[in-house]
């Protein structure tokens, strides 16, 4: 059972209207080829879960620019002006989530937990409509787990088991998102042999990964 | 001499220089975008701090020392960055374990508004600017010390208010406000002016501050 | 022929061999201590599974292939172990993200008692044996499939009961029970005997089972 | 400010009655020299938080054998017979916590969260007296955060900033415990230069670590 497939076969796992997690931070750590393949495949009405909407023309920003996104669940959209344009036009729904809450909601979804109890957001708009749980006299928001149909992961070195080693801070949301989607696709900058990544240095164990595509990095 | 006659060319430097004095040797610090990023250049040579970038660095630059390929190493604004020798790349989960878990000694960040109770508003102007909060809400809740570094007013309008009117980033989170006019501590009873720009009178600061301002009996000159 | 006349020398092998047939190529599996650890040797050569050890391995041995220094590589019982080439060492947080998060395809573990509703008791005999639950409570809640592999009785006393009397490990978590006497599925309506040891009669199994047992209309011989 | 101190100075941070987290799994990944130094310093009435009580004569088992432990918060004590002896004699209090819950409670304490919402333990003795929170129709136990006064961490390679790289599965509870104590002491098997651990391969960033002692590994 090889996990190695073509970029086209990989995006064949995605349908219109699906929810997609995309690792990356301002485009750094986006799976650039998979993004392009989603555009080429004509996919639309996607719910994107990502830290941000990247910057014009770079990475997942293109999905917004090409109007493939119906809803964004994210912590920051300030560097992608298209988001405000489409949001103000009522064409794009944006759910803003504090970055630390976003990462914990995803973690919670991947780890089988019932949600997150966080002090972040108490007394702010973020708390609207959410249960407040008091533990030992301190108030916490109950934030629900997040999962997605598909996760798009970018890895620097990936072996055939799907073990991933990340370079630099292109790591960011990639490891946690690899735990929280029904189908996890990693785009490898470099496909390596089993054992080339020492067992101690594997960041994402291959059991989290369903498919591997090659040709990553711009 | 009034606030309007302050030399504005080095206004950011005044603030950054003063904030630098708040940091201790060995501190682990997160700096917001803009003015706060100027702080490190004003640290004394015997004060070494470790910078966090929430994108995933412990020991962020500024000087390129190790990997600085912009495809793989960026700062919280997505700009090319670098990591120091002896630094660590971490994922976003660990980054916010550090931030929310009280492991960050101080965060320095800008504000749209701060008020008498230390409430902070710095992430949204409804209908105008909706960039998102990024990591700010977590930072101000989790850091041991929250220092607001900003211009005292916005186009002449006070930013230090009796009560914030913009949506909050967090309740009662601010410990210290540093502006070009002075240094203000957030105390349980309200705001206390402890230092003042030597080019100003107390009346200037009071006039530019909408919140009630106590004046420290040991008011000193801002260095 | 009755249960008491079963050759007990290869009893564990009978169970392990049958459990091995439940695993699929590519499965990610956690095996409890004791009998379950025998399962891998009975896997067909075209079925390759990846073993998890909750201490922190994805791709645990059995054959020493990479690091096998017992100061640094042990199994869940603290015994010297090894990891396969292409495996990964993970911390306990990640280990239980895998376990609780539904990433483990199957877990095979022993039981003190199982009952008609698939409730499991396998961690404590109050006043007698209080070893602690270790990772068992998480495993049976989180794994996609929970297979109990055990001897059908304990010193002649049934372990498969209408209702567990010992403190539970988890509610309704068991999917399949494999013993030397047969294979029992946990169905919404109760227990269903689907396979039987060819050396036994149905009456033998029923007699050794305290819980009501339906007999599958397509009952087959246990291989 | 050097973090490097002697083993004796390190345990001077510990007082009778303190709570101590000890990384390790059946002794693998225990900080063996620090354990011995605690015994030598005559410390007692400790609350130990650890996955297990190790095995006779090995690692933290010695603290129990030497009767320095008043309370154990742990998931498994079956391989250390002394625990049952002292527990039955009423000399040692044992709080049994499912392993996955234990690790998340510690993580929660280190990450500033209000606790854990876990399905583990529902309907069992573990649930006694704990709040049950329903999220989207499924029940979860609310398990509280755990922190300690001191954490004893064992690392294979440690640099002078306190960055840690772990060998094998001696990693286990060490990284999470390094986040959840007021004072974190790491026992280094090998002290290395800054940069010897690539920034990507650091598992525990040095900012979590207060003190480093050398001479680790049996």
mmCIF file of N, CA and C in Angstrom, chain B residues 52-95:
data_model
loop_
_atom_site.group_PDB
_atom_site.id
_atom_site.type_symbol
_atom_site.label_atom_id
_atom_site.label_comp_id
_atom_site.label_asym_id
_atom_site.label_seq_id
_atom_site.Cartn_x
_atom_site.Cartn_y
_atom_site.Cartn_z
ATOM 1 N N UNK B 52 10.686 35.631 21.177
ATOM 2 C CA UNK B 52 9.794 34.641 20.622
ATOM 3 C C UNK B 52 9.074 35.223 19.425
ATOM 4 N N UNK B 53 8.927 34.406 18.392
ATOM 5 C CA UNK B 53 8.035 34.775 17.287
ATOM 6 C C UNK B 53 6.933 33.731 17.286
ATOM 7 N N UNK B 54 5.669 34.159 17.370
ATOM 8 C CA UNK B 54 4.621 33.146 17.563
ATOM 9 C C UNK B 54 4.494 32.206 16.374
ATOM 10 N N UNK B 55 5.027 32.605 15.221
ATOM 11 C CA UNK B 55 5.019 31.696 14.077
ATOM 12 C C UNK B 55 5.812 30.429 14.376
ATOM 13 N N UNK B 56 6.734 30.509 15.350
ATOM 14 C CA UNK B 56 7.407 29.270 15.741
ATOM 15 C C UNK B 56 8.898 29.370 16.005
ATOM 16 N N UNK B 57 9.336 30.468 16.605
ATOM 17 C CA UNK B 57 10.753 30.576 16.932
ATOM 18 C C UNK B 57 10.961 30.949 18.389
ATOM 19 N N UNK B 58 11.908 30.278 18.998
ATOM 20 C CA UNK B 58 12.465 30.706 20.275
ATOM 21 C C UNK B 58 13.886 31.145 19.952
ATOM 22 N N UNK B 59 14.172 32.429 20.159
ATOM 23 C CA UNK B 59 15.483 32.936 19.770
ATOM 24 C C UNK B 59 15.472 33.476 18.360
ATOM 25 N N UNK B 60 14.437 34.238 18.048
ATOM 26 C CA UNK B 60 14.359 34.844 16.717
ATOM 27 C C UNK B 60 15.491 35.854 16.565
ATOM 28 N N UNK B 61 15.874 36.138 15.309
ATOM 29 C CA UNK B 61 16.976 37.016 14.938
ATOM 30 C C UNK B 61 17.245 38.126 15.934
ATOM 31 N N UNK B 62 17.473 39.379 15.618
ATOM 32 C CA UNK B 62 17.316 39.951 14.283
ATOM 33 C C UNK B 62 18.412 39.572 13.289
ATOM 34 N N UNK B 63 19.651 39.395 13.712
ATOM 35 C CA UNK B 63 20.707 39.157 12.723
ATOM 36 C C UNK B 63 20.599 37.756 12.151
ATOM 37 N N UNK B 64 20.659 37.631 10.845
ATOM 38 C CA UNK B 64 20.684 36.287 10.261
ATOM 39 C C UNK B 64 21.884 35.540 10.812
ATOM 40 N N UNK B 65 21.644 34.419 11.437
ATOM 41 C CA UNK B 65 22.765 33.648 11.935
ATOM 42 C C UNK B 65 22.746 32.218 11.433
ATOM 43 N N UNK B 66 21.546 31.635 11.355
ATOM 44 C CA UNK B 66 21.504 30.259 10.864
ATOM 45 C C UNK B 66 20.690 30.261 9.573
ATOM 46 N N UNK B 67 19.673 29.464 9.504
ATOM 47 C CA UNK B 67 18.864 29.375 8.296
ATOM 48 C C UNK B 67 18.093 30.682 8.086
ATOM 49 N N UNK B 68 18.175 31.240 6.898
ATOM 50 C CA UNK B 68 17.423 32.459 6.625
ATOM 51 C C UNK B 68 16.798 32.404 5.232
ATOM 52 N N UNK B 69 16.442 31.193 4.806
ATOM 53 C CA UNK B 69 15.754 31.045 3.528
ATOM 54 C C UNK B 69 14.302 31.487 3.720
ATOM 55 N N UNK B 70 13.882 32.544 2.999
ATOM 56 C CA UNK B 70 12.550 33.112 3.258
ATOM 57 C C UNK B 70 11.400 32.172 2.924
ATOM 58 N N UNK B 71 11.697 31.073 2.232
ATOM 59 C CA UNK B 71 10.625 30.098 2.010
ATOM 60 C C UNK B 71 10.327 29.314 3.288
ATOM 61 N N UNK B 72 11.316 29.319 4.193
ATOM 62 C CA UNK B 72 11.190 28.458 5.378
ATOM 63 C C UNK B 72 11.282 29.201 6.708
ATOM 64 N N UNK B 73 11.785 30.425 6.670
ATOM 65 C CA UNK B 73 11.946 31.152 7.933
ATOM 66 C C UNK B 73 11.397 32.564 7.777
ATOM 67 N N UNK B 74 10.249 32.801 8.433
ATOM 68 C CA UNK B 74 9.607 34.112 8.357
ATOM 69 C C UNK B 74 9.250 34.588 9.758
ATOM 70 N N UNK B 75 8.978 35.884 9.853
ATOM 71 C CA UNK B 75 8.503 36.412 11.143
ATOM 72 C C UNK B 75 6.973 36.409 11.163
ATOM 73 N N UNK B 76 6.399 36.960 12.239
ATOM 74 C CA UNK B 76 4.945 36.901 12.408
ATOM 75 C C UNK B 76 4.218 37.709 11.335
ATOM 76 N N UNK B 77 4.946 38.557 10.604
ATOM 77 C CA UNK B 77 4.336 39.301 9.517
ATOM 78 C C UNK B 77 4.574 38.659 8.164
ATOM 79 N N UNK B 78 5.187 37.459 8.186
ATOM 80 C CA UNK B 78 5.454 36.768 6.927
ATOM 81 C C UNK B 78 6.703 37.259 6.223
ATOM 82 N N UNK B 79 7.442 38.164 6.868
ATOM 83 C CA UNK B 79 8.661 38.695 6.244
ATOM 84 C C UNK B 79 9.848 37.770 6.527
ATOM 85 N N UNK B 80 10.855 37.795 5.628
ATOM 86 C CA UNK B 80 12.044 36.961 5.848
ATOM 87 C C UNK B 80 12.626 37.215 7.232
ATOM 88 N N UNK B 81 13.055 36.161 7.893
ATOM 89 C CA UNK B 81 13.570 36.289 9.245
ATOM 90 C C UNK B 81 14.705 35.306 9.431
ATOM 91 N N UNK B 82 15.151 35.184 10.651
ATOM 92 C CA UNK B 82 16.241 34.260 10.924
ATOM 93 C C UNK B 82 16.184 33.852 12.379
ATOM 94 N N UNK B 83 16.951 32.834 12.701
ATOM 95 C CA UNK B 83 16.984 32.339 14.072
ATOM 96 C C UNK B 83 18.424 32.370 14.559
ATOM 97 N N UNK B 84 18.600 32.608 15.851
ATOM 98 C CA UNK B 84 19.946 32.638 16.410
ATOM 99 C C UNK B 84 20.484 31.237 16.647
ATOM 100 N N UNK B 85 21.795 31.117 16.694
ATOM 101 C CA UNK B 85 22.403 29.853 17.106
ATOM 102 C C UNK B 85 21.959 29.573 18.546
ATOM 103 N N UNK B 86 21.494 28.375 18.787
ATOM 104 C CA UNK B 86 20.974 28.049 20.114
ATOM 105 C C UNK B 86 19.486 28.318 20.242
ATOM 106 N N UNK B 87 18.863 28.698 19.126
ATOM 107 C CA UNK B 87 17.415 28.866 19.117
ATOM 108 C C UNK B 87 16.717 27.561 18.781
ATOM 109 N N UNK B 88 15.387 27.623 18.759
ATOM 110 C CA UNK B 88 14.616 26.419 18.458
ATOM 111 C C UNK B 88 13.408 26.778 17.600
ATOM 112 N N UNK B 89 13.167 25.938 16.599
ATOM 113 C CA UNK B 89 11.926 26.049 15.837
ATOM 114 C C UNK B 89 10.868 25.180 16.514
ATOM 115 N N UNK B 90 9.710 25.737 16.729
ATOM 116 C CA UNK B 90 8.649 25.007 17.417
ATOM 117 C C UNK B 90 7.363 25.100 16.608
ATOM 118 N N UNK B 91 6.454 24.182 16.835
ATOM 119 C CA UNK B 91 5.183 24.261 16.114
ATOM 120 C C UNK B 91 4.239 25.224 16.828
ATOM 121 N N UNK B 92 3.085 25.469 16.242
ATOM 122 C CA UNK B 92 2.160 26.461 16.790
ATOM 123 C C UNK B 92 1.576 26.027 18.128
ATOM 124 N N UNK B 93 1.447 24.735 18.335
ATOM 125 C CA UNK B 93 0.944 24.256 19.628
ATOM 126 C C UNK B 93 1.921 24.664 20.733
ATOM 127 N N UNK B 94 3.196 24.389 20.519
ATOM 128 C CA UNK B 94 4.206 24.724 21.520
ATOM 129 C C UNK B 94 4.345 26.231 21.671
ATOM 130 N N UNK B 95 4.207 26.932 20.554
ATOM 131 C CA UNK B 95 4.314 28.386 20.592
ATOM 132 C C UNK B 95 3.271 28.970 21.541
#
